[in-house]
Amino acid sequence: MELPLEEILQKTKNVVLKAGEKVKEAFKSREIINSSVEDKESNPTDLVTAVDKEVENYIFSSLKELFPSFLLIGEETVSASESKKVILTDTPTWVIDPLDGTMNFVHGFPFVCICVGLVVKKEPVLGIIFNPILDEMYTGIKGKGSFMNDKKLPLIQNTPLKSLQRCLFITEYGYFLGQNELDIKVANAKSMLSLPSQVRSLGSCAMDMCQIAKGSADFYFEIGIHTWDLAAATVILRESGGVVVGYKRPKGIDNSIQIADEPFDLNGRKVLCIRGVIEGKEYQSKMLGEVRERLKDCEIESD
Ligand code: IPD
């Protein structure tokens, strides 16, 4: 049976707007934030606050009531679980990051957002990303386009992408995963800088991907992101004409398949995106191939 995705989006948007009020309120109160910051698994750069937990609980209980047959996966519940694994099945599953950009949130840097994605048969089909500080609501439904505050994405159109030079790349260094990963991340950023091009970091994977969906930047790449950072953003970006892939061709995928048509592993912890371009998919595949040639890769445990 086909899911009524438009109706699901409207109901879920109301839940996310309410959650956004909680985030905005807390963002203003330095006291709440300062008194509730914890390090996750003793990693001093991966933070969690009482707000992350409260917002996740609120979204979980609201969505459970609205859609009792759907499963729920959230950043904070997975982190607290024994297996720490994200298990996606054929059943419709909400994948939620209650607060993407927790480090930003703690510092009052305004790129923070709530991410709610719906994944069916391991494919993201609906995404909502809300930044209540900047009042930006991004939505997307597979096959139905994506929007920012009801304006169709991309907002910036027809900027030529002639070569990798003079491009705007976005990458993140994430939380510290070890010296080897850090060296690779820095080398990858340097490789783009020396093209020459420029490189930005907003501190939130979902906000980064929304910039690519808007057409405000050309490429985004990162090692270390999680399924909950990506699920909602993947639909929004794809529906804007962008492409999301991994750092290399997935195993078992024939060379005759162009890069833009490769399947994307939401649990793979690596992401490379390109914005929509007027030349279409073949050109996106060519450009993604050129970026991949410059990207160093490393082993990392999947979600
Ligand atoms: C993090 C942010 C950050 C990225 C990390 C993510 P969180 O999410 O998206 O930009 O570099 O890889 O884990 O922990 O703030 O939800």
PDB file of C-alpha atoms and ligand atoms in Angstrom:
ATOM      1  CA  MET A   1       0.000   0.000   0.000  1.00  0.00           C
ATOM      2  CA  GLU A   2       1.291   3.467  -0.936  1.00  0.00           C
ATOM      3  CA  LEU A   3       1.942   5.717   2.036  1.00  0.00           C
ATOM      4  CA  PRO A   4       0.074   9.058   1.984  1.00  0.00           C
ATOM      5  CA  LEU A   5       3.355  10.980   2.152  1.00  0.00           C
ATOM      6  CA  GLU A   6       1.857  14.488   1.753  1.00  0.00           C
ATOM      7  CA  GLU A   7      -0.445  13.913   4.716  1.00  0.00           C
ATOM      8  CA  ILE A   8       2.374  12.365   6.761  1.00  0.00           C
ATOM      9  CA  LEU A   9       4.543  15.404   5.977  1.00  0.00           C
ATOM     10  CA  GLN A  10       1.915  17.893   7.181  1.00  0.00           C
ATOM     11  CA  LYS A  11       1.358  16.071  10.489  1.00  0.00           C
ATOM     12  CA  THR A  12       5.076  15.575  11.098  1.00  0.00           C
ATOM     13  CA  LYS A  13       5.871  19.199  10.259  1.00  0.00           C
ATOM     14  CA  ASN A  14       3.632  20.288  13.144  1.00  0.00           C
ATOM     15  CA  VAL A  15       5.569  18.041  15.540  1.00  0.00           C
ATOM     16  CA  VAL A  16       8.882  19.426  14.258  1.00  0.00           C
ATOM     17  CA  LEU A  17       7.666  23.037  14.601  1.00  0.00           C
ATOM     18  CA  LYS A  18       6.785  22.378  18.265  1.00  0.00           C
ATOM     19  CA  ALA A  19      10.169  20.722  18.846  1.00  0.00           C
ATOM     20  CA  GLY A  20      11.735  23.801  17.239  1.00  0.00           C
ATOM     21  CA  GLU A  21      10.109  26.043  19.857  1.00  0.00           C
ATOM     22  CA  LYS A  22      11.834  23.988  22.564  1.00  0.00           C
ATOM     23  CA  VAL A  23      15.199  24.249  20.798  1.00  0.00           C
ATOM     24  CA  LYS A  24      14.830  28.008  20.248  1.00  0.00           C
ATOM     25  CA  GLU A  25      13.846  28.621  23.841  1.00  0.00           C
ATOM     26  CA  ALA A  26      16.829  26.622  25.124  1.00  0.00           C
ATOM     27  CA  PHE A  27      19.198  28.296  22.612  1.00  0.00           C
ATOM     28  CA  LYS A  28      18.453  31.604  24.345  1.00  0.00           C
ATOM     29  CA  SER A  29      19.066  30.166  27.815  1.00  0.00           C
ATOM     30  CA  ARG A  30      22.808  29.719  28.285  1.00  0.00           C
ATOM     31  CA  GLU A  31      22.088  28.386  31.770  1.00  0.00           C
ATOM     32  CA  ILE A  32      20.224  25.275  30.565  1.00  0.00           C
ATOM     33  CA  ILE A  33      22.892  24.525  27.986  1.00  0.00           C
ATOM     34  CA  ASN A  34      25.910  25.070  30.227  1.00  0.00           C
ATOM     35  CA  SER A  35      24.520  22.955  33.028  1.00  0.00           C
ATOM     36  CA  SER A  36      23.575  19.979  30.867  1.00  0.00           C
ATOM     37  CA  VAL A  37      26.494  19.416  28.462  1.00  0.00           C
ATOM     38  CA  GLU A  38      27.884  15.887  28.597  1.00  0.00           C
ATOM     39  CA  ASP A  39      30.622  14.160  26.555  1.00  0.00           C
ATOM     40  CA  LYS A  40      29.408  11.091  24.702  1.00  0.00           C
ATOM     41  CA  GLU A  41      31.427   7.925  25.392  1.00  0.00           C
ATOM     42  CA  SER A  42      34.176  10.042  26.908  1.00  0.00           C
ATOM     43  CA  ASN A  43      34.819  11.749  23.570  1.00  0.00           C
ATOM     44  CA  PRO A  44      35.169  15.404  24.572  1.00  0.00           C
ATOM     45  CA  THR A  45      34.233  16.686  21.090  1.00  0.00           C
ATOM     46  CA  ASP A  46      31.002  14.655  20.700  1.00  0.00           C
ATOM     47  CA  LEU A  47      28.533  16.472  22.902  1.00  0.00           C
ATOM     48  CA  VAL A  48      25.011  15.829  24.081  1.00  0.00           C
ATOM     49  CA  THR A  49      22.798  18.164  26.085  1.00  0.00           C
ATOM     50  CA  ALA A  50      19.565  17.708  28.012  1.00  0.00           C
ATOM     51  CA  VAL A  51      17.910  19.469  25.066  1.00  0.00           C
ATOM     52  CA  ASP A  52      18.989  16.726  22.599  1.00  0.00           C
ATOM     53  CA  LYS A  53      17.404  14.128  24.892  1.00  0.00           C
ATOM     54  CA  GLU A  54      14.246  16.086  25.647  1.00  0.00           C
ATOM     55  CA  VAL A  55      13.606  16.912  21.989  1.00  0.00           C
ATOM     56  CA  GLU A  56      14.196  13.302  20.918  1.00  0.00           C
ATOM     57  CA  ASN A  57      11.754  12.050  23.576  1.00  0.00           C
ATOM     58  CA  TYR A  58       9.169  14.597  22.491  1.00  0.00           C
ATOM     59  CA  ILE A  59       9.463  13.714  18.778  1.00  0.00           C
ATOM     60  CA  PHE A  60       9.474   9.952  19.509  1.00  0.00           C
ATOM     61  CA  SER A  61       6.325  10.051  21.641  1.00  0.00           C
ATOM     62  CA  SER A  62       4.470  12.349  19.211  1.00  0.00           C
ATOM     63  CA  LEU A  63       5.329  10.268  16.138  1.00  0.00           C
ATOM     64  CA  LYS A  64       4.523   7.017  17.954  1.00  0.00           C
ATOM     65  CA  GLU A  65       1.061   8.327  18.664  1.00  0.00           C
ATOM     66  CA  LEU A  66       0.504   9.592  15.116  1.00  0.00           C
ATOM     67  CA  PHE A  67       2.005   6.606  13.267  1.00  0.00           C
ATOM     68  CA  PRO A  68       1.897   3.597  15.609  1.00  0.00           C
ATOM     69  CA  SER A  69       3.100   1.045  13.017  1.00  0.00           C
ATOM     70  CA  PHE A  70       6.283   2.941  12.063  1.00  0.00           C
ATOM     71  CA  LEU A  71       9.620   2.172  13.739  1.00  0.00           C
ATOM     72  CA  LEU A  72      11.785   4.895  15.336  1.00  0.00           C
ATOM     73  CA  ILE A  73      15.549   5.370  15.336  1.00  0.00           C
ATOM     74  CA  GLY A  74      17.154   8.396  16.971  1.00  0.00           C
ATOM     75  CA  GLU A  75      20.692   9.606  17.622  1.00  0.00           C
ATOM     76  CA  GLU A  76      20.344   9.582  21.399  1.00  0.00           C
ATOM     77  CA  THR A  77      18.606   6.200  21.656  1.00  0.00           C
ATOM     78  CA  VAL A  78      21.154   4.508  19.377  1.00  0.00           C
ATOM     79  CA  SER A  79      24.048   6.048  21.360  1.00  0.00           C
ATOM     80  CA  ALA A  80      22.522   4.728  24.581  1.00  0.00           C
ATOM     81  CA  SER A  81      21.819   1.228  23.154  1.00  0.00           C
ATOM     82  CA  GLU A  82      24.103  -1.770  23.602  1.00  0.00           C
ATOM     83  CA  SER A  83      24.656  -2.602  19.911  1.00  0.00           C
ATOM     84  CA  LYS A  84      25.002   1.069  18.830  1.00  0.00           C
ATOM     85  CA  LYS A  85      23.793  -0.115  15.416  1.00  0.00           C
ATOM     86  CA  VAL A  86      21.206   1.410  13.098  1.00  0.00           C
ATOM     87  CA  ILE A  87      19.074  -1.420  11.730  1.00  0.00           C
ATOM     88  CA  LEU A  88      16.962  -0.433   8.741  1.00  0.00           C
ATOM     89  CA  THR A  89      14.360  -2.906   7.503  1.00  0.00           C
ATOM     90  CA  ASP A  90      11.514  -2.822   4.963  1.00  0.00           C
ATOM     91  CA  THR A  91       9.189  -1.323   7.607  1.00  0.00           C
ATOM     92  CA  PRO A  92       8.689   2.468   7.457  1.00  0.00           C
ATOM     93  CA  THR A  93      11.172   3.890   9.959  1.00  0.00           C
ATOM     94  CA  TRP A  94      11.604   7.405  11.293  1.00  0.00           C
ATOM     95  CA  VAL A  95      15.289   8.353  11.520  1.00  0.00           C
ATOM     96  CA  ILE A  96      15.723  11.333  13.812  1.00  0.00           C
ATOM     97  CA  ASP A  97      18.496  13.665  14.878  1.00  0.00           C
ATOM     98  CA  PRO A  98      16.875  15.867  17.528  1.00  0.00           C
ATOM     99  CA  LEU A  99      19.693  18.413  17.289  1.00  0.00           C
ATOM    100  CA  ASP A 100      22.197  18.328  14.463  1.00  0.00           C
ATOM    101  CA  GLY A 101      25.005  20.714  15.302  1.00  0.00           C
ATOM    102  CA  THR A 102      25.130  20.173  19.068  1.00  0.00           C
ATOM    103  CA  MET A 103      28.581  21.792  19.318  1.00  0.00           C
ATOM    104  CA  ASN A 104      27.153  24.870  17.545  1.00  0.00           C
ATOM    105  CA  PHE A 105      24.147  24.855  19.870  1.00  0.00           C
ATOM    106  CA  VAL A 106      26.370  24.844  22.937  1.00  0.00           C
ATOM    107  CA  HIS A 107      28.310  27.821  21.589  1.00  0.00           C
ATOM    108  CA  GLY A 108      25.364  29.830  20.257  1.00  0.00           C
ATOM    109  CA  PHE A 109      26.492  29.379  16.610  1.00  0.00           C
ATOM    110  CA  PRO A 110      23.177  29.448  14.746  1.00  0.00           C
ATOM    111  CA  PHE A 111      23.534  26.410  12.418  1.00  0.00           C
ATOM    112  CA  VAL A 112      21.490  23.907  14.407  1.00  0.00           C
ATOM    113  CA  CYS A 113      18.532  21.911  13.196  1.00  0.00           C
ATOM    114  CA  ILE A 114      16.085  19.138  13.881  1.00  0.00           C
ATOM    115  CA  CYS A 115      16.185  16.319  11.310  1.00  0.00           C
ATOM    116  CA  VAL A 116      13.328  13.890  10.752  1.00  0.00           C
ATOM    117  CA  GLY A 117      13.580  11.448   7.854  1.00  0.00           C
ATOM    118  CA  LEU A 118      11.261   8.618   6.860  1.00  0.00           C
ATOM    119  CA  VAL A 119      13.002   5.578   5.404  1.00  0.00           C
ATOM    120  CA  VAL A 120      11.048   2.805   3.638  1.00  0.00           C
ATOM    121  CA  LYS A 121      12.793  -0.350   2.362  1.00  0.00           C
ATOM    122  CA  LYS A 122      16.087   1.349   3.269  1.00  0.00           C
ATOM    123  CA  GLU A 123      15.287   4.306   0.935  1.00  0.00           C
ATOM    124  CA  PRO A 124      14.652   7.786   2.369  1.00  0.00           C
ATOM    125  CA  VAL A 125      11.267   8.973   1.043  1.00  0.00           C
ATOM    126  CA  LEU A 126      10.458  12.030   3.166  1.00  0.00           C
ATOM    127  CA  GLY A 127      12.606  14.579   4.958  1.00  0.00           C
ATOM    128  CA  ILE A 128      12.071  17.542   7.263  1.00  0.00           C
ATOM    129  CA  ILE A 129      14.916  19.739   8.507  1.00  0.00           C
ATOM    130  CA  PHE A 130      14.098  22.750  10.659  1.00  0.00           C
ATOM    131  CA  ASN A 131      16.485  25.412  11.889  1.00  0.00           C
ATOM    132  CA  PRO A 132      14.363  27.336  14.422  1.00  0.00           C
ATOM    133  CA  ILE A 133      17.061  29.949  15.041  1.00  0.00           C
ATOM    134  CA  LEU A 134      17.222  31.077  11.398  1.00  0.00           C
ATOM    135  CA  ASP A 135      13.584  30.052  10.859  1.00  0.00           C
ATOM    136  CA  GLU A 136      14.352  27.838   7.883  1.00  0.00           C
ATOM    137  CA  MET A 137      12.107  24.838   7.233  1.00  0.00           C
ATOM    138  CA  TYR A 138      13.294  22.418   4.541  1.00  0.00           C
ATOM    139  CA  THR A 139      10.991  19.630   3.344  1.00  0.00           C
ATOM    140  CA  GLY A 140      11.105  17.008   0.634  1.00  0.00           C
ATOM    141  CA  ILE A 141       9.127  14.023  -0.588  1.00  0.00           C
ATOM    142  CA  LYS A 142      10.569  11.491  -3.035  1.00  0.00           C
ATOM    143  CA  GLY A 143       9.289  12.326  -6.513  1.00  0.00           C
ATOM    144  CA  LYS A 144       7.527  15.514  -5.360  1.00  0.00           C
ATOM    145  CA  GLY A 145      10.335  18.072  -5.035  1.00  0.00           C
ATOM    146  CA  SER A 146      11.889  19.825  -2.080  1.00  0.00           C
ATOM    147  CA  PHE A 147      11.294  23.262  -0.579  1.00  0.00           C
ATOM    148  CA  MET A 148      12.667  25.844   1.845  1.00  0.00           C
ATOM    149  CA  ASN A 149       9.889  27.744   3.592  1.00  0.00           C
ATOM    150  CA  ASP A 150       7.604  26.584   0.755  1.00  0.00           C
ATOM    151  CA  LYS A 151       9.923  27.935  -1.983  1.00  0.00           C
ATOM    152  CA  LYS A 152      11.038  25.269  -4.448  1.00  0.00           C
ATOM    153  CA  LEU A 153      14.688  24.200  -4.284  1.00  0.00           C
ATOM    154  CA  PRO A 154      17.170  25.039  -5.599  1.00  0.00           C
ATOM    155  CA  LEU A 155      16.775  28.724  -4.749  1.00  0.00           C
ATOM    156  CA  ILE A 156      20.004  29.661  -6.579  1.00  0.00           C
ATOM    157  CA  GLN A 157      19.899  28.367 -10.132  1.00  0.00           C
ATOM    158  CA  ASN A 158      22.018  28.199 -13.257  1.00  0.00           C
ATOM    159  CA  THR A 159      25.372  29.059 -11.676  1.00  0.00           C
ATOM    160  CA  PRO A 160      27.882  27.465 -14.055  1.00  0.00           C
ATOM    161  CA  LEU A 161      30.010  24.604 -12.693  1.00  0.00           C
ATOM    162  CA  LYS A 162      32.675  24.552 -15.371  1.00  0.00           C
ATOM    163  CA  SER A 163      35.486  22.875 -13.473  1.00  0.00           C
ATOM    164  CA  LEU A 164      36.578  22.070  -9.938  1.00  0.00           C
ATOM    165  CA  GLN A 165      38.378  25.402  -9.784  1.00  0.00           C
ATOM    166  CA  ARG A 166      36.665  28.306  -8.041  1.00  0.00           C
ATOM    167  CA  CYS A 167      34.086  25.961  -6.525  1.00  0.00           C
ATOM    168  CA  LEU A 168      32.588  26.286  -3.091  1.00  0.00           C
ATOM    169  CA  PHE A 169      33.163  23.060  -1.182  1.00  0.00           C
ATOM    170  CA  ILE A 170      31.787  22.266   2.237  1.00  0.00           C
ATOM    171  CA  THR A 171      33.386  19.737   4.548  1.00  0.00           C
ATOM    172  CA  GLU A 172      33.436  19.027   8.262  1.00  0.00           C
ATOM    173  CA  TYR A 173      36.099  17.712  10.603  1.00  0.00           C
ATOM    174  CA  GLY A 174      33.443  16.289  12.962  1.00  0.00           C
ATOM    175  CA  TYR A 175      34.367  15.010  16.359  1.00  0.00           C
ATOM    176  CA  PHE A 176      37.789  13.468  16.890  1.00  0.00           C
ATOM    177  CA  LEU A 177      37.869   9.877  15.624  1.00  0.00           C
ATOM    178  CA  GLY A 178      41.637   9.352  15.743  1.00  0.00           C
ATOM    179  CA  GLN A 179      44.796  10.903  14.264  1.00  0.00           C
ATOM    180  CA  ASN A 180      44.641   8.939  11.003  1.00  0.00           C
ATOM    181  CA  GLU A 181      41.066  10.041  10.215  1.00  0.00           C
ATOM    182  CA  LEU A 182      41.905  13.613  11.163  1.00  0.00           C
ATOM    183  CA  ASP A 183      44.965  13.668   8.860  1.00  0.00           C
ATOM    184  CA  ILE A 184      42.833  12.352   5.989  1.00  0.00           C
ATOM    185  CA  LYS A 185      40.107  14.955   6.589  1.00  0.00           C
ATOM    186  CA  VAL A 186      42.643  17.788   6.651  1.00  0.00           C
ATOM    187  CA  ALA A 187      44.422  16.428   3.547  1.00  0.00           C
ATOM    188  CA  ASN A 188      41.091  16.283   1.702  1.00  0.00           C
ATOM    189  CA  ALA A 189      40.257  19.881   2.592  1.00  0.00           C
ATOM    190  CA  LYS A 190      43.776  20.972   1.516  1.00  0.00           C
ATOM    191  CA  SER A 191      43.371  19.148  -1.772  1.00  0.00           C
ATOM    192  CA  MET A 192      40.298  21.248  -2.625  1.00  0.00           C
ATOM    193  CA  LEU A 193      41.907  24.472  -1.375  1.00  0.00           C
ATOM    194  CA  SER A 194      44.885  23.934  -3.678  1.00  0.00           C
ATOM    195  CA  LEU A 195      42.721  23.529  -6.808  1.00  0.00           C
ATOM    196  CA  PRO A 196      42.281  26.474  -6.028  1.00  0.00           C
ATOM    197  CA  SER A 197      38.765  26.480  -4.561  1.00  0.00           C
ATOM    198  CA  GLN A 198      37.343  27.460  -1.208  1.00  0.00           C
ATOM    199  CA  VAL A 199      36.134  25.305   1.667  1.00  0.00           C
ATOM    200  CA  ARG A 200      33.529  26.074   4.365  1.00  0.00           C
ATOM    201  CA  SER A 201      32.250  24.240   7.467  1.00  0.00           C
ATOM    202  CA  LEU A 202      28.921  25.039   9.115  1.00  0.00           C
ATOM    203  CA  GLY A 203      29.151  22.391  11.862  1.00  0.00           C
ATOM    204  CA  SER A 204      25.949  20.582  10.913  1.00  0.00           C
ATOM    205  CA  CYS A 205      25.850  17.915   8.221  1.00  0.00           C
ATOM    206  CA  ALA A 206      22.148  18.540   7.556  1.00  0.00           C
ATOM    207  CA  MET A 207      22.624  22.314   7.245  1.00  0.00           C
ATOM    208  CA  ASP A 208      25.567  21.662   4.887  1.00  0.00           C
ATOM    209  CA  MET A 209      23.447  19.423   2.673  1.00  0.00           C
ATOM    210  CA  CYS A 210      20.661  22.026   2.664  1.00  0.00           C
ATOM    211  CA  GLN A 211      23.153  24.586   1.284  1.00  0.00           C
ATOM    212  CA  ILE A 212      23.916  22.185  -1.569  1.00  0.00           C
ATOM    213  CA  ALA A 213      20.161  21.645  -2.092  1.00  0.00           C
ATOM    214  CA  LYS A 214      19.669  25.419  -2.205  1.00  0.00           C
ATOM    215  CA  GLY A 215      22.437  25.733  -4.804  1.00  0.00           C
ATOM    216  CA  SER A 216      24.478  27.970  -2.454  1.00  0.00           C
ATOM    217  CA  ALA A 217      27.527  25.666  -2.561  1.00  0.00           C
ATOM    218  CA  ASP A 218      28.761  23.094  -5.079  1.00  0.00           C
ATOM    219  CA  PHE A 219      30.013  20.033  -3.161  1.00  0.00           C
ATOM    220  CA  TYR A 220      29.898  18.621   0.349  1.00  0.00           C
ATOM    221  CA  PHE A 221      31.979  15.712   1.588  1.00  0.00           C
ATOM    222  CA  GLU A 222      32.563  14.221   5.025  1.00  0.00           C
ATOM    223  CA  ILE A 223      33.803  11.076   6.744  1.00  0.00           C
ATOM    224  CA  GLY A 224      32.208  10.153  10.090  1.00  0.00           C
ATOM    225  CA  ILE A 225      28.588  11.299   9.695  1.00  0.00           C
ATOM    226  CA  HIS A 226      25.766   9.054  10.880  1.00  0.00           C
ATOM    227  CA  THR A 227      22.510   7.771   9.390  1.00  0.00           C
ATOM    228  CA  TRP A 228      20.456  10.285  11.425  1.00  0.00           C
ATOM    229  CA  ASP A 229      22.494  13.231  10.070  1.00  0.00           C
ATOM    230  CA  LEU A 230      21.731  12.108   6.500  1.00  0.00           C
ATOM    231  CA  ALA A 231      18.299  10.507   6.173  1.00  0.00           C
ATOM    232  CA  ALA A 232      16.153  13.649   5.893  1.00  0.00           C
ATOM    233  CA  ALA A 233      18.821  15.645   4.028  1.00  0.00           C
ATOM    234  CA  THR A 234      19.235  12.926   1.382  1.00  0.00           C
ATOM    235  CA  VAL A 235      15.612  13.305   0.175  1.00  0.00           C
ATOM    236  CA  ILE A 236      15.790  17.106   0.252  1.00  0.00           C
ATOM    237  CA  LEU A 237      19.050  17.202  -1.701  1.00  0.00           C
ATOM    238  CA  ARG A 238      18.022  14.593  -4.294  1.00  0.00           C
ATOM    239  CA  GLU A 239      14.697  16.322  -4.903  1.00  0.00           C
ATOM    240  CA  SER A 240      16.546  19.591  -5.602  1.00  0.00           C
ATOM    241  CA  GLY A 241      18.476  17.873  -8.417  1.00  0.00           C
ATOM    242  CA  GLY A 242      21.548  17.066  -6.324  1.00  0.00           C
ATOM    243  CA  VAL A 243      23.290  13.700  -5.977  1.00  0.00           C
ATOM    244  CA  VAL A 244      24.450  11.878  -2.835  1.00  0.00           C
ATOM    245  CA  VAL A 245      27.058   9.099  -3.061  1.00  0.00           C
ATOM    246  CA  GLY A 246      29.862   7.560  -1.014  1.00  0.00           C
ATOM    247  CA  TYR A 247      33.636   8.037  -1.332  1.00  0.00           C
ATOM    248  CA  LYS A 248      34.043   5.140  -3.765  1.00  0.00           C
ATOM    249  CA  ARG A 249      32.042   2.856  -6.036  1.00  0.00           C
ATOM    250  CA  PRO A 250      30.078   0.415  -3.839  1.00  0.00           C
ATOM    251  CA  LYS A 251      31.145  -3.247  -4.048  1.00  0.00           C
ATOM    252  CA  GLY A 252      29.347  -5.220  -6.763  1.00  0.00           C
ATOM    253  CA  ILE A 253      28.309  -2.121  -8.734  1.00  0.00           C
ATOM    254  CA  ASP A 254      29.288  -2.422 -12.363  1.00  0.00           C
ATOM    255  CA  ASN A 255      31.533   0.219 -13.973  1.00  0.00           C
ATOM    256  CA  SER A 256      28.855   0.823 -16.615  1.00  0.00           C
ATOM    257  CA  ILE A 257      26.663   2.438 -13.923  1.00  0.00           C
ATOM    258  CA  GLN A 258      27.395   6.164 -13.797  1.00  0.00           C
ATOM    259  CA  ILE A 259      28.364   7.601 -10.395  1.00  0.00           C
ATOM    260  CA  ALA A 260      25.145   9.607 -10.087  1.00  0.00           C
ATOM    261  CA  ASP A 261      23.162   6.343 -10.315  1.00  0.00           C
ATOM    262  CA  GLU A 262      25.139   4.436  -7.685  1.00  0.00           C
ATOM    263  CA  PRO A 263      23.143   3.290  -4.656  1.00  0.00           C
ATOM    264  CA  PHE A 264      23.956   5.258  -1.505  1.00  0.00           C
ATOM    265  CA  ASP A 265      24.520   3.471   1.805  1.00  0.00           C
ATOM    266  CA  LEU A 266      22.866   5.601   4.506  1.00  0.00           C
ATOM    267  CA  ASN A 267      24.802   3.678   7.182  1.00  0.00           C
ATOM    268  CA  GLY A 268      28.191   3.957   5.443  1.00  0.00           C
ATOM    269  CA  ARG A 269      29.479   7.011   7.425  1.00  0.00           C
ATOM    270  CA  LYS A 270      30.841   8.731   4.275  1.00  0.00           C
ATOM    271  CA  VAL A 271      29.115  11.228   2.044  1.00  0.00           C
ATOM    272  CA  LEU A 272      29.914  13.119  -1.140  1.00  0.00           C
ATOM    273  CA  CYS A 273      27.270  15.433  -2.641  1.00  0.00           C
ATOM    274  CA  ILE A 274      27.002  17.663  -5.684  1.00  0.00           C
ATOM    275  CA  ARG A 275      24.327  20.281  -6.335  1.00  0.00           C
ATOM    276  CA  GLY A 276      21.934  20.188  -9.287  1.00  0.00           C
ATOM    277  CA  VAL A 277      23.467  21.443 -12.558  1.00  0.00           C
ATOM    278  CA  ILE A 278      21.765  22.301 -15.844  1.00  0.00           C
ATOM    279  CA  GLU A 279      24.007  19.866 -17.764  1.00  0.00           C
ATOM    280  CA  GLY A 280      22.372  16.932 -15.939  1.00  0.00           C
ATOM    281  CA  LYS A 281      23.413  13.627 -14.427  1.00  0.00           C
ATOM    282  CA  GLU A 282      26.213  12.651 -16.775  1.00  0.00           C
ATOM    283  CA  TYR A 283      28.011  15.897 -16.025  1.00  0.00           C
ATOM    284  CA  GLN A 284      27.397  15.452 -12.286  1.00  0.00           C
ATOM    285  CA  SER A 285      28.943  11.963 -12.569  1.00  0.00           C
ATOM    286  CA  LYS A 286      32.004  13.388 -14.320  1.00  0.00           C
ATOM    287  CA  MET A 287      32.490  16.067 -11.657  1.00  0.00           C
ATOM    288  CA  LEU A 288      31.924  13.614  -8.808  1.00  0.00           C
ATOM    289  CA  GLY A 289      34.543  11.331 -10.392  1.00  0.00           C
ATOM    290  CA  GLU A 290      37.043  14.204 -10.414  1.00  0.00           C
ATOM    291  CA  VAL A 291      36.358  14.983  -6.741  1.00  0.00           C
ATOM    292  CA  ARG A 292      36.657  11.308  -5.810  1.00  0.00           C
ATOM    293  CA  GLU A 293      40.094  11.140  -7.445  1.00  0.00           C
ATOM    294  CA  ARG A 294      41.246  13.826  -5.004  1.00  0.00           C
ATOM    295  CA  LEU A 295      39.598  12.340  -1.901  1.00  0.00           C
ATOM    296  CA  LYS A 296      41.581  10.074   0.388  1.00  0.00           C
ATOM    297  CA  ASP A 297      39.481   7.372   1.974  1.00  0.00           C
ATOM    298  CA  CYS A 298      39.784   5.403   5.215  1.00  0.00           C
ATOM    299  CA  GLU A 299      38.111   2.466   6.920  1.00  0.00           C
ATOM    300  CA  ILE A 300      35.446   3.411   9.429  1.00  0.00           C
ATOM    301  CA  GLU A 301      32.878   1.225  11.186  1.00  0.00           C
ATOM    302  CA  SER A 302      29.445   1.598   9.619  1.00  0.00           C
ATOM    303  CA  ASP A 303      26.347   2.510  11.639  1.00  0.00           C
TER     304      ASP A 303
HETATM  305  C1  IPD B   1      27.449  16.272  13.894  1.00  0.00           C
HETATM  306  C2  IPD B   1      27.368  17.435  12.969  1.00  0.00           C
HETATM  307  C3  IPD B   1      28.768  17.782  12.487  1.00  0.00           C
HETATM  308  C4  IPD B   1      29.423  16.640  11.784  1.00  0.00           C
HETATM  309  C5  IPD B   1      29.414  15.414  12.661  1.00  0.00           C
HETATM  310  C6  IPD B   1      28.006  15.096  13.137  1.00  0.00           C
HETATM  311  P1  IPD B   1      25.632  16.159  15.893  1.00  0.00           P
HETATM  312  O1  IPD B   1      26.146  15.922  14.355  1.00  0.00           O
HETATM  313  O2  IPD B   1      26.539  17.155  11.865  1.00  0.00           O
HETATM  314  O3  IPD B   1      28.741  18.818  11.560  1.00  0.00           O
HETATM  315  O4  IPD B   1      30.715  16.987  11.462  1.00  0.00           O
HETATM  316  O5  IPD B   1      29.925  14.346  11.886  1.00  0.00           O
HETATM  317  O6  IPD B   1      28.025  13.961  13.965  1.00  0.00           O
HETATM  318  O7  IPD B   1      26.511  15.296  16.738  1.00  0.00           O
HETATM  319  O8  IPD B   1      25.792  17.605  16.172  1.00  0.00           O
HETATM  320  O9  IPD B   1      24.236  15.684  15.827  1.00  0.00           O
END
